[in-house]
GROMACS .gro file of C-alpha atoms in nm:
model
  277
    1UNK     CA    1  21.994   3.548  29.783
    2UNK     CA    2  22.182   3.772  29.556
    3UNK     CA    3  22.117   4.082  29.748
    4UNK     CA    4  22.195   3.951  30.037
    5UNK     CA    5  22.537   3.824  29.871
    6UNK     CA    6  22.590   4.209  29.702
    7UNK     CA    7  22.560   4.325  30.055
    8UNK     CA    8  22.750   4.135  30.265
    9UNK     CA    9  23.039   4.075  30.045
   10UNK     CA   10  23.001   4.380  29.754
   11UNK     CA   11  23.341   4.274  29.616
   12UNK     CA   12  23.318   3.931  29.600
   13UNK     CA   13  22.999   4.004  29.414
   14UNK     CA   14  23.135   4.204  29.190
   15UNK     CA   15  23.414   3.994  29.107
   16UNK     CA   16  23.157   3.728  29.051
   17UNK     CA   17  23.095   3.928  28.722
   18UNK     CA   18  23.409   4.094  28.607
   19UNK     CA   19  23.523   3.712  28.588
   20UNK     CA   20  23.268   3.657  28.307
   21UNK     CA   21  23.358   3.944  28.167
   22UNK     CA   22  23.068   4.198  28.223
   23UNK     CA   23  22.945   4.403  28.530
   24UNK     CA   24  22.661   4.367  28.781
   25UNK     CA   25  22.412   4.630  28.585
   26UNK     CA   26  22.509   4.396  28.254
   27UNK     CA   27  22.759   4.626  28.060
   28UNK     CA   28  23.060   4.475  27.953
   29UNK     CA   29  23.376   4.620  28.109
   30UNK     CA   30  23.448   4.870  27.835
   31UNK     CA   31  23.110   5.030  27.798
   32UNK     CA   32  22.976   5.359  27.887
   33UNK     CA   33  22.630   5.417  28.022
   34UNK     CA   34  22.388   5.579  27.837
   35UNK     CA   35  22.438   5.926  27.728
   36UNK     CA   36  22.193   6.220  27.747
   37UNK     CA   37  22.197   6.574  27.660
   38UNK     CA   38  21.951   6.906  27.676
   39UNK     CA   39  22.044   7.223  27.611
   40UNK     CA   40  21.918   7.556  27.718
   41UNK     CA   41  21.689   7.477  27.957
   42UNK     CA   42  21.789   7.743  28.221
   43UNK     CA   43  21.603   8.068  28.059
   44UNK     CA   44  21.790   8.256  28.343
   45UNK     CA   45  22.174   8.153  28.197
   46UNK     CA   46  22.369   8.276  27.903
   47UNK     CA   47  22.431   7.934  27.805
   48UNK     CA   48  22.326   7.606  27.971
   49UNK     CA   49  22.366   7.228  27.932
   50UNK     CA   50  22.226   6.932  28.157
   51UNK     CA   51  22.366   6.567  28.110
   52UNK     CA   52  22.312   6.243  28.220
   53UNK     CA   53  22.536   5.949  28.224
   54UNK     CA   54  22.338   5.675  28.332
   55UNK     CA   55  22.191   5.794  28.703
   56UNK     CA   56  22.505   6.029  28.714
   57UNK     CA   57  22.288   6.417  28.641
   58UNK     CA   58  22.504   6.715  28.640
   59UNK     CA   59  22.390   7.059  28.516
   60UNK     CA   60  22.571   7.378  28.361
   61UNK     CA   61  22.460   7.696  28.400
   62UNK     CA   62  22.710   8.032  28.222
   63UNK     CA   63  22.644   8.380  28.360
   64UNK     CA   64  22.884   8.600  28.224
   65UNK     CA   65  22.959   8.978  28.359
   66UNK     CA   66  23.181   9.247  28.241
   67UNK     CA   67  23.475   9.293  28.409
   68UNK     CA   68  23.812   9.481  28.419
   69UNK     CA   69  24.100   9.263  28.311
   70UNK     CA   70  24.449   9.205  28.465
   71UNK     CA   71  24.754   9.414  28.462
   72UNK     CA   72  24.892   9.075  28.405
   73UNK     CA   73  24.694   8.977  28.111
   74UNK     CA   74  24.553   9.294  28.002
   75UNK     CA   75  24.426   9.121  27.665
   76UNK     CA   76  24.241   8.843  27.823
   77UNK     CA   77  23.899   8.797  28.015
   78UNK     CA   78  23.852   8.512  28.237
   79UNK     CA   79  23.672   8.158  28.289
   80UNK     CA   80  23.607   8.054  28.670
   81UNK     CA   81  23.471   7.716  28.680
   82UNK     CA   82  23.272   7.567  29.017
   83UNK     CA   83  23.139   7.228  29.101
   84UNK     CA   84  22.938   7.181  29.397
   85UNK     CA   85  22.822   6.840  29.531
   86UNK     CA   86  22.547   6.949  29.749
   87UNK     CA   87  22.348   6.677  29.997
   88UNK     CA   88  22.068   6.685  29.709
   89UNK     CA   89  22.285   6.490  29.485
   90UNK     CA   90  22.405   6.181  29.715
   91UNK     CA   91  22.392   6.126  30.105
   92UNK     CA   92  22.759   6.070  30.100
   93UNK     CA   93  22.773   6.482  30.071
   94UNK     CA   94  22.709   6.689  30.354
   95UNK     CA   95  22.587   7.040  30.405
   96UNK     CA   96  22.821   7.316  30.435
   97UNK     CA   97  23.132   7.421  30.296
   98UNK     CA   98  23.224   7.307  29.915
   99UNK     CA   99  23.398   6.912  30.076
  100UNK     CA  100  23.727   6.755  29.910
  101UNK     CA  101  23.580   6.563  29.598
  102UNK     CA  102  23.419   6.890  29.522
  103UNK     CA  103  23.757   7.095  29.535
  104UNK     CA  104  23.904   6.839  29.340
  105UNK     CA  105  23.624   6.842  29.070
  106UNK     CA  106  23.647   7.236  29.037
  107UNK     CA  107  24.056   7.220  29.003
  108UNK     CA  108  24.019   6.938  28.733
  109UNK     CA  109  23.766   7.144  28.543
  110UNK     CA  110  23.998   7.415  28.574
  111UNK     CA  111  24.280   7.208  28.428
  112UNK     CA  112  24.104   7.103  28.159
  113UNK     CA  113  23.987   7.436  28.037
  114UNK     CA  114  24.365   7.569  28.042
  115UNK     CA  115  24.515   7.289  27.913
  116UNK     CA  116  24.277   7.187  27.626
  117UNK     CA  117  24.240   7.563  27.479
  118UNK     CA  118  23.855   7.515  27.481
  119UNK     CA  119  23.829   7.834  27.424
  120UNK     CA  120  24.083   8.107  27.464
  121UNK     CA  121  24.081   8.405  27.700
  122UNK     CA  122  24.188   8.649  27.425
  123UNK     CA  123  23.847   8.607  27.275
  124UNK     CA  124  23.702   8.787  27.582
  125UNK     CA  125  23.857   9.066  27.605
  126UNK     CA  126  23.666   9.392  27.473
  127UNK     CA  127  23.880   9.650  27.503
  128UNK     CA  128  24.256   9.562  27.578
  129UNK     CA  129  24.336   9.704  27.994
  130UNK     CA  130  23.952   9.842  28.021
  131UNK     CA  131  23.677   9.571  27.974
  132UNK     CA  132  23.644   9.196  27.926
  133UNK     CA  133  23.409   8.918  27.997
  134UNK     CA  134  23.428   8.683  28.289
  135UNK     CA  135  23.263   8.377  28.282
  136UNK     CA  136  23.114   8.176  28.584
  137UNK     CA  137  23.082   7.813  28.473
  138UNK     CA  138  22.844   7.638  28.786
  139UNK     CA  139  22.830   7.313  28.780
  140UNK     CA  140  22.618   7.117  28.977
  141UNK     CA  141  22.535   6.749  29.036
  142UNK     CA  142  22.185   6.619  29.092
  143UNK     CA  143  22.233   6.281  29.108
  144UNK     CA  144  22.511   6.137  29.187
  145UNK     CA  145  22.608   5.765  29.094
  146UNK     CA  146  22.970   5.782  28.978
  147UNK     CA  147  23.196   5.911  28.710
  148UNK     CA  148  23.135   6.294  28.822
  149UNK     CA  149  23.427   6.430  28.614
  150UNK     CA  150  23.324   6.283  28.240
  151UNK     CA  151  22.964   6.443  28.315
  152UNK     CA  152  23.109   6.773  28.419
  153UNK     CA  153  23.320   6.837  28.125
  154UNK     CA  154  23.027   6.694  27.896
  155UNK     CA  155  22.755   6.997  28.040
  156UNK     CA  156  23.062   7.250  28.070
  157UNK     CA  157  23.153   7.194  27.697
  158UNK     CA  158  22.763   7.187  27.572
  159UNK     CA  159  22.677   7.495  27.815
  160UNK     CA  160  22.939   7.705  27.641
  161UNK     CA  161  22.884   7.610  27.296
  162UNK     CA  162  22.515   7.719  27.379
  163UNK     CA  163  22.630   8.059  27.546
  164UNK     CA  164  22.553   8.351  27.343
  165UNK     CA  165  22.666   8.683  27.467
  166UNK     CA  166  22.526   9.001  27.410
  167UNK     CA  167  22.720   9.281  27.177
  168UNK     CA  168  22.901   9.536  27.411
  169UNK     CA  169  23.084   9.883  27.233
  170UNK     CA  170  23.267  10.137  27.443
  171UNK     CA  171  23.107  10.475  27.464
  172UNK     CA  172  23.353  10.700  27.307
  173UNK     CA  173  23.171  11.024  27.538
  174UNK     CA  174  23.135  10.883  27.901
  175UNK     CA  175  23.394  10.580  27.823
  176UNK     CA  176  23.166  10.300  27.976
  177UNK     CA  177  23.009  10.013  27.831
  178UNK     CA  178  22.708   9.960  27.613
  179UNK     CA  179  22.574   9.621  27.584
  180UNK     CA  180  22.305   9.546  27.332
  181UNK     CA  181  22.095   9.254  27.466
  182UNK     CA  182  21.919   9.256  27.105
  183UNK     CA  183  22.210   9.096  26.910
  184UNK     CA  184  22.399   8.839  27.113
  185UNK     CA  185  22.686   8.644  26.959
  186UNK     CA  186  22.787   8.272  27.026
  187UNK     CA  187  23.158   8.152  27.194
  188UNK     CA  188  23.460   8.055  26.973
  189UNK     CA  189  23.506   7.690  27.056
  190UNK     CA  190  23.837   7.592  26.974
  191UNK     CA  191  23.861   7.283  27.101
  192UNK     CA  192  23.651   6.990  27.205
  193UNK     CA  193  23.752   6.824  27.521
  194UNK     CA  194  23.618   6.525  27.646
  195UNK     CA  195  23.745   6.284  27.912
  196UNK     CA  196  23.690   5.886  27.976
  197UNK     CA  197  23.702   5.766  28.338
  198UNK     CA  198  23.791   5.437  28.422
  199UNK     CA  199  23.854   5.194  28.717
  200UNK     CA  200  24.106   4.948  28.826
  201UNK     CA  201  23.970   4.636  29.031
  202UNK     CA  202  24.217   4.396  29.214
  203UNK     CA  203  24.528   4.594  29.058
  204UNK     CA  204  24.464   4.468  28.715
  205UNK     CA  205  24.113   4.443  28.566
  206UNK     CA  206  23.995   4.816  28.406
  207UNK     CA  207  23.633   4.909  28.363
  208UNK     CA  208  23.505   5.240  28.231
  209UNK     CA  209  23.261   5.506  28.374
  210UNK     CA  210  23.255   5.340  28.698
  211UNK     CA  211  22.920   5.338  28.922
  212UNK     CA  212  22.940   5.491  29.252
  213UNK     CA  213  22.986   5.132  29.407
  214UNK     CA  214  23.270   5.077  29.163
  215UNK     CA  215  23.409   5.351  29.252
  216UNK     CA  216  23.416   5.294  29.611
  217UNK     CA  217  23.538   4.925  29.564
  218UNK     CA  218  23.834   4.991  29.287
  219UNK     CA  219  24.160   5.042  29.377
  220UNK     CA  220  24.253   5.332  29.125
  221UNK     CA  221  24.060   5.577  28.942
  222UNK     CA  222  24.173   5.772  28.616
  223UNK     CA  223  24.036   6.051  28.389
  224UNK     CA  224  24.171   6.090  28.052
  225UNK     CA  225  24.074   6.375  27.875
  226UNK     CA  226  24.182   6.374  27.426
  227UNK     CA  227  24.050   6.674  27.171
  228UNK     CA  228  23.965   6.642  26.852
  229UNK     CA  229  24.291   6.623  26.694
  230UNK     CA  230  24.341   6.316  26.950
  231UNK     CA  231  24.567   6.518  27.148
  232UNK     CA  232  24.619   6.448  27.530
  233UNK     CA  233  24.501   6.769  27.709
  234UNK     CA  234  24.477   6.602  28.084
  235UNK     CA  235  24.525   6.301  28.261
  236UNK     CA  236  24.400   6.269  28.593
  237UNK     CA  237  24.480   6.003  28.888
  238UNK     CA  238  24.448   6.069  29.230
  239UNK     CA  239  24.632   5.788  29.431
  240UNK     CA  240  24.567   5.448  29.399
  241UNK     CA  241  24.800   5.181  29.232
  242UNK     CA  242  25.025   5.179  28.969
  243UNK     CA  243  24.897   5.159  28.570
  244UNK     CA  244  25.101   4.982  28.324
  245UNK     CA  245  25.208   5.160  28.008
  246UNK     CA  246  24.968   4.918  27.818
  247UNK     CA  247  24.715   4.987  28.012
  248UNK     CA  248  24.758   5.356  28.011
  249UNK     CA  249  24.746   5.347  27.588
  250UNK     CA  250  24.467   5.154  27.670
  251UNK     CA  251  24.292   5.387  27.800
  252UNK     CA  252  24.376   5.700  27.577
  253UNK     CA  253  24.279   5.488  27.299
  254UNK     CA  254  23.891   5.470  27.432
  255UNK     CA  255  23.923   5.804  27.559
  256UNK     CA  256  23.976   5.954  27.193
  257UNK     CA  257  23.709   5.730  27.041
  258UNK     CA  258  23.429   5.866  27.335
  259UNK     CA  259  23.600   6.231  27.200
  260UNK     CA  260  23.439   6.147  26.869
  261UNK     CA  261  23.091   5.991  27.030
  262UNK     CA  262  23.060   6.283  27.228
  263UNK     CA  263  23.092   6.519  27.001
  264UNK     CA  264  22.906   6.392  26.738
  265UNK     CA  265  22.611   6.399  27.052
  266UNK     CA  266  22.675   6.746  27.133
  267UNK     CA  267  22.684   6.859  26.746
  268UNK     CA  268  22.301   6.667  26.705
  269UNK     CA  269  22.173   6.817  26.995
  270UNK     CA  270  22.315   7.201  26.928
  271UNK     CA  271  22.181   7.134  26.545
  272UNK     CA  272  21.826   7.039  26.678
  273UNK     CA  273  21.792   7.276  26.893
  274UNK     CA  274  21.878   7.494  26.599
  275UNK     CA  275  21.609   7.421  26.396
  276UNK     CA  276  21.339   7.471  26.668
  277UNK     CA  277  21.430   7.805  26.706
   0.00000   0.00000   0.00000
C-alpha cells in the first residue's frame, strides 16, 4: 500500500513524513547521510579521493602537467576543475556532450576554489613567466542519488590534500625542466571548504542533503559553502523561491558545523592512510 501511495502521489507521501518531523528513509530533517571517504585509490593520479554520501558516489582524480603561465598572471599556475555526470551514474543523464547540471556543477566547483583560497595559484608557479603547474581536478559521479555538489567539494578537497607532486628545477644549460619523480612534495592547503546543501518543501519546511527524489519534489535548492575560520566562501541557489533571513542563518549555521565534521573525517582518513605507508 505504501508504495503504491509513494508512487502515485510522491509528495503527498513525503509530506506524510516531514509532518512528523523526519523523512521517508528515517532521518530527521536536519541530518546528513552517512559519510565515507578513501583516499588514493587511483595508482594512475597524483592525488585522488572517492566519497560517498549515502548512495550519492563521486570520485576525484588530480593529474597535474607543467605548463607555461600567463602574461596575465605570470606568478601563478592554474586549477581547472570538471564534473561529468555520465549515463553510468543515473538514467536521468544522457550520453553526449557534458548536459546543464553538469556545467553548473563544474562552474560551482570553480567558484568555490577561487573564492575559498583552497589553495593559492602562487604556490604553483616554478619559475615566474617560464613554468608552472596546472592542475586538472576530474570529477566524476558514479552514483547518483542527490546532493552532487557537497560530494564534489568533499573528493576535490581530499584528492588535493592527497596530491603529491614531483620536485621540478630549471636546467640552468638547455633552460628546460627537470622533474624528479623520486621526491614528490604534498599541496599547501590553505583553506578547508566544505558546503551543506539543503531543500525547501512547500516554501517553508528545510531539509538537508536532499535525495534525488527530494530534490526533484522541493521547491528551492541551496549550497552553502563556510571554511574553517567559519567564513562564507559561496552560497549557491539556482531559482526556486525566496529564503527568509532566518532561514538563511539557519543554514550557514549547519553549514559551518558539517565544516568541522568534515574535516575532522578528512584529517582521520589522510592520518591513516599515513601510517600504512
Amino acid at each position: 500500500m505504501a508504495a503504491g501511495f509513494k508512487t502515485a502521489e510522491p509528495l503527498e507521501y513525503h509530506r506524510s513524513f516531514l509532518k512528523e518531523n523526519c523523512r521517508p528513509d528515517g532521518r530527521e530533517l536536519g541530518e546528513f547521510r552517512t559519510t565515507t571517504l578513501n583516499i588514493g585509490s587511483v595508482s594512475t593520479a597524483d592525488g585522488s579521493a572517492l566519497v560517498k554520501v549515502g548512495n550519492t558516489t563521486v570520485i576525484c582524480g588530480i593529474k597535474a602537467e607543467l605548463t607555461n603561465p600567463t602574461v596575465e598572471a605570470p606568478s601563478k599556475g592554474y586549477i581547472v576543475p570538471n564534473v561529468d555526470l555520465p549515463p553510468l551514474c543515473s538514467s536521468r543523464f544522457r550520453p553526449g556532450p557534458p548536459g546543464e547540471q553538469a556545467q553548473a556543477a563544474s562552474q560551482f566547483i570553480a567558484d568555490v576554489i577561487e573564492s575559498s583560497d583552497v589553495i593559492q595559484t602562487e604556490d604553483l608557479c616554478i619559475e615566474r613567466g617560464k613554468l608552472c603547474w596546472v592542475l586538472y581536478c576530474d570529477i566524476m559521479c558514479l552514483d547518483y542519488d542527490g546532493n552532487i555538489l557537497d560530494a564534489c567539494i568533499i573528493a576535490l578537497l581530499a584528492a588535493l590534500k592527497n596530491t603529491q607532486l614531483p620536485e621540478v628545477t630549471i636546467n640552468t644549460e638547455t633552460c628546460g625542466p627537470q622533474v624528479n619523480l623520486e621526491k614528490r612534495n604534498g599541496l599547501r592547503i590553505h583553506k578547508h571548504p566544505v558546503g551543506a546543501s539543503f531543500c525547501v518543501f512547500d516554501n517553508s519546511i528545510l531539509i538537508v542533503d536532499p535525495t534525488a527524489e527530494e530534490e526533484s519534489l522541493s521547491t528551492a535548492h541551496l549550497t552553502v559553502v563556510t571554511d574553517e575560520e567559519d567564513r562564507l566562501c559561496c552560497v549557491h541557489k539556482p531559482g526556486g523561491t525566496s529564503l527568509s533571513g532566518e532561514k538563511l542563518q539557519e543554514c550557514i549555521s549547519r553549514a559551518t558545523a558539517r565544516q568541522r565534521e568534515i574535516r575532522k573525517l578528512i584529517d582521520k582518513v589522510t592520518q591513516s592512510v599515513k601510517t600504512t605507508k
